[in-house]
XYZ file of C-alpha atoms in Angstrom:
255
model
C 0.015 -0.028 -0.009
C 1.439 3.358 -1.028
C 1.731 5.939 1.735
C -0.069 9.245 1.150
C 2.305 12.242 0.814
C 1.766 15.946 0.713
C 3.550 18.585 -1.268
C 4.510 21.829 0.510
C 1.726 23.983 -0.993
C -1.271 21.822 -0.003
C 0.285 21.105 3.418
C 0.851 24.862 4.081
C -2.743 25.589 3.162
C -4.135 22.773 5.337
C -2.011 23.908 8.316
C -2.867 27.618 7.916
C 0.783 28.358 7.190
C 2.740 29.812 4.328
C 5.045 27.932 2.022
C 7.814 30.189 3.181
C 7.238 29.141 6.800
C 7.517 25.479 5.927
C 10.655 26.150 3.905
C 12.143 27.997 6.932
C 11.260 25.152 9.327
C 12.946 22.766 6.883
C 16.085 24.995 6.760
C 16.401 25.041 10.560
C 15.637 21.386 10.922
C 12.411 21.788 12.833
C 10.243 20.053 10.294
C 11.891 18.552 7.205
C 10.032 16.550 4.576
C 11.034 12.845 4.681
C 10.803 12.473 0.979
C 11.607 14.362 -2.223
C 10.423 13.672 -5.741
C 12.828 12.850 -8.569
C 12.532 16.535 -9.487
C 13.596 17.591 -5.943
C 10.274 18.770 -4.690
C 9.489 18.344 -0.985
C 7.028 15.614 -0.005
C 5.798 15.226 3.569
C 4.787 11.863 4.970
C 2.255 10.854 7.628
C 4.983 10.886 10.227
C 5.848 14.470 9.129
C 2.183 15.431 9.569
C 2.235 14.116 13.119
C 5.340 16.146 13.855
C 3.737 19.196 12.310
C 0.804 18.839 14.735
C 3.206 18.739 17.602
C 4.950 21.864 16.364
C 1.715 23.742 15.972
C 0.336 22.494 19.314
C 3.465 23.577 21.187
C 3.529 26.917 19.365
C -0.068 27.403 20.361
C 1.043 27.016 23.998
C 3.344 29.991 23.615
C 6.651 28.234 22.969
C 9.188 29.707 20.557
C 10.739 27.655 17.767
C 14.017 27.033 19.690
C 12.069 25.612 22.657
C 9.887 23.524 20.402
C 12.967 22.080 18.747
C 14.394 21.115 22.170
C 11.054 19.577 23.251
C 10.749 17.441 20.179
C 14.438 16.441 20.383
C 13.886 15.369 24.024
C 10.948 13.237 23.060
C 8.105 14.972 24.871
C 5.206 12.781 25.803
C 2.565 13.052 22.998
C -0.188 12.583 25.469
C 1.043 15.540 27.512
C 1.123 17.701 24.394
C -2.426 16.642 23.454
C -3.721 17.235 27.005
C -2.068 20.639 27.395
C -3.283 21.687 23.941
C -6.876 20.598 24.761
C -6.773 22.369 28.155
C -5.479 25.477 26.473
C -8.335 25.408 23.953
C -10.894 24.804 26.684
C -9.592 27.744 28.759
C -9.737 29.944 25.700
C -13.341 28.812 25.015
C -14.337 29.506 28.608
C -12.777 32.965 28.468
C -14.586 33.699 25.185
C -17.873 32.554 26.690
C -17.410 34.982 29.595
C -16.488 37.756 27.200
C -19.598 36.972 25.069
C -21.941 37.268 28.091
C -20.479 40.622 29.132
C -20.589 41.964 25.625
C -24.259 40.891 25.347
C -24.922 42.789 28.661
C -23.374 45.952 27.240
C -25.213 45.497 23.967
C -28.547 45.222 25.795
C -27.820 48.420 27.764
C -26.978 50.335 24.523
C -30.106 48.919 22.752
C -32.241 50.321 25.658
C -30.698 53.744 25.165
C -28.558 53.530 28.251
C -24.855 54.250 28.427
C -22.837 51.188 29.521
C -21.855 51.330 33.138
C -18.153 51.672 33.952
C -18.196 48.365 35.822
C -19.658 46.619 32.788
C -16.970 48.021 30.505
C -14.232 47.091 32.928
C -15.626 43.532 33.231
C -15.520 43.278 29.392
C -11.914 44.557 29.336
C -10.913 42.030 31.961
C -12.612 39.259 29.986
C -10.854 40.389 26.817
C -7.512 40.149 28.563
C -8.329 36.613 29.764
C -8.522 35.390 26.206
C -5.128 35.836 25.590
C 6.914 18.880 43.553
C 10.469 18.001 43.999
C 11.769 21.063 42.167
C 9.606 23.346 44.368
C 11.002 21.860 47.533
C 14.553 22.376 46.197
C 13.786 25.939 45.443
C 12.225 26.650 48.870
C 15.636 26.021 50.443
C 16.982 29.067 48.617
C 13.972 31.337 48.098
C 11.563 32.876 50.649
C 7.782 32.671 50.468
C 7.398 35.950 48.592
C 9.959 34.837 45.975
C 8.267 31.472 45.612
C 4.933 33.285 45.067
C 6.481 35.552 42.512
C 7.861 32.526 40.663
C 4.440 30.869 40.871
C 2.674 33.955 39.483
C 5.126 34.183 36.583
C 4.736 30.520 35.904
C 0.963 30.782 35.951
C 1.121 33.658 33.498
C 3.170 31.455 31.108
C 0.418 28.833 31.258
C 1.209 25.363 29.872
C 4.382 26.667 28.328
C 5.933 26.814 31.798
C 6.023 23.038 31.986
C 8.000 22.754 28.777
C 10.342 25.564 29.580
C 11.132 24.444 33.109
C 10.976 20.664 32.880
C 12.053 20.032 29.262
C 14.071 22.866 27.756
C 15.971 24.055 30.816
C 17.403 20.601 31.789
C 18.263 19.928 28.166
C 20.234 23.161 27.954
C 22.297 22.040 30.941
C 22.869 18.666 29.358
C 24.074 20.266 26.151
C 26.344 22.557 28.050
C 27.816 19.588 29.955
C 28.487 17.717 26.701
C 30.416 20.765 25.418
C 32.369 21.038 28.730
C 33.325 17.389 28.640
C 34.379 17.677 24.952
C 36.929 20.384 25.958
C 35.081 23.377 24.462
C 36.209 26.560 26.229
C 33.650 28.719 28.015
C 34.296 31.422 25.334
C 32.892 29.056 22.652
C 29.896 30.766 20.971
C 27.902 27.609 21.448
C 28.425 27.727 25.213
C 27.621 31.388 25.395
C 24.390 30.877 23.405
C 23.329 28.150 25.948
C 24.102 30.414 28.902
C 22.248 33.330 27.310
C 19.219 31.124 26.724
C 19.293 29.947 30.340
C 19.415 33.565 31.496
C 16.453 34.365 29.135
C 14.421 31.578 30.800
C 15.509 32.727 34.203
C 14.231 36.207 33.404
C 10.884 34.817 32.238
C 10.273 33.146 35.576
C 11.962 35.720 37.862
C 10.731 38.845 36.169
C 14.297 40.048 36.082
C 14.697 39.851 39.909
C 18.407 39.071 40.409
C 17.896 37.700 43.925
C 15.454 35.148 42.566
C 17.778 34.255 39.740
C 20.641 33.783 42.184
C 18.526 31.576 44.389
C 17.494 29.385 41.457
C 21.167 28.927 40.486
C 22.009 28.000 44.037
C 19.157 25.466 43.984
C 20.655 23.903 40.793
C 24.016 23.593 42.537
C 22.557 22.103 45.713
C 19.937 19.751 44.274
C 20.548 19.201 40.568
C 18.588 15.861 40.630
C 15.325 17.629 41.559
C 15.663 20.449 39.055
C 17.059 18.414 36.149
C 14.794 15.410 36.495
C 17.842 13.184 36.554
C 17.494 10.914 39.645
C 21.146 9.762 39.368
C 22.593 13.317 39.593
C 24.305 14.033 42.912
C 24.814 17.311 44.781
C 28.049 18.973 43.685
C 28.153 16.829 40.554
C 27.377 19.889 38.331
C 29.466 22.419 40.230
C 32.061 22.270 37.446
C 29.302 22.900 34.967
C 27.932 25.875 36.913
C 31.443 27.370 37.056
C 31.831 26.766 33.359
C 28.594 28.652 32.541
C 29.501 31.475 34.922
C 32.764 31.811 33.070
C 30.853 31.902 29.771
C 28.656 34.740 31.149
C 31.661 36.700 32.426
C 33.335 36.385 29.021
C 30.216 37.633 27.365
C 30.012 40.616 29.807
C 26.885 39.513 31.604
């Protein structure tokens, strides 16, 4: 039985994308067609379609392309992706339902010749805005309650994306950095600096730029790398060399 394939144009249309986008994703290795015709034209297979869904679902959760690539490389649980995508859609639907009811209320007031009340307008504005365990214990040893609450609030604002950033991408960045360190790459290597810069970007997302929180998180990584990396075999102090290595990369980059 011949497997069905899709050319880039029809697939782009079906996915609500542009051909240029799919070409870009092919270039960066995020989504490459598994087949090409004798004439060199791209052909996507059923496995490619499944990967495209994962890319779109993760992007819909607010992840950038670099994070999505790390997640797919790490082999994220498809069930988790589906559940998070569904829950995100359901939350969006619920928010839209609330917005609809508040807009209907304002519409009824206007239809009766009454000016909408300030509270009704504010309710609509708020509704419009709404449309848009071991690790915690390790963090609590280095952060106070207010800092933990701040982290929680920032994490909640990120929605489902927080899980992938904290539990998938961040540990993977550390693993990549360790591979470079063990291979003999100096801290000044652009690849190491890029990893350190991305770690700092993630830190700023969760800390809101609060350096005391960032320092506490780094201290937690040093003290309990197993809890924060998801690697049960990692022992305290095991990644001290890596932490020093990344700090040296930051100093060399002037951060």
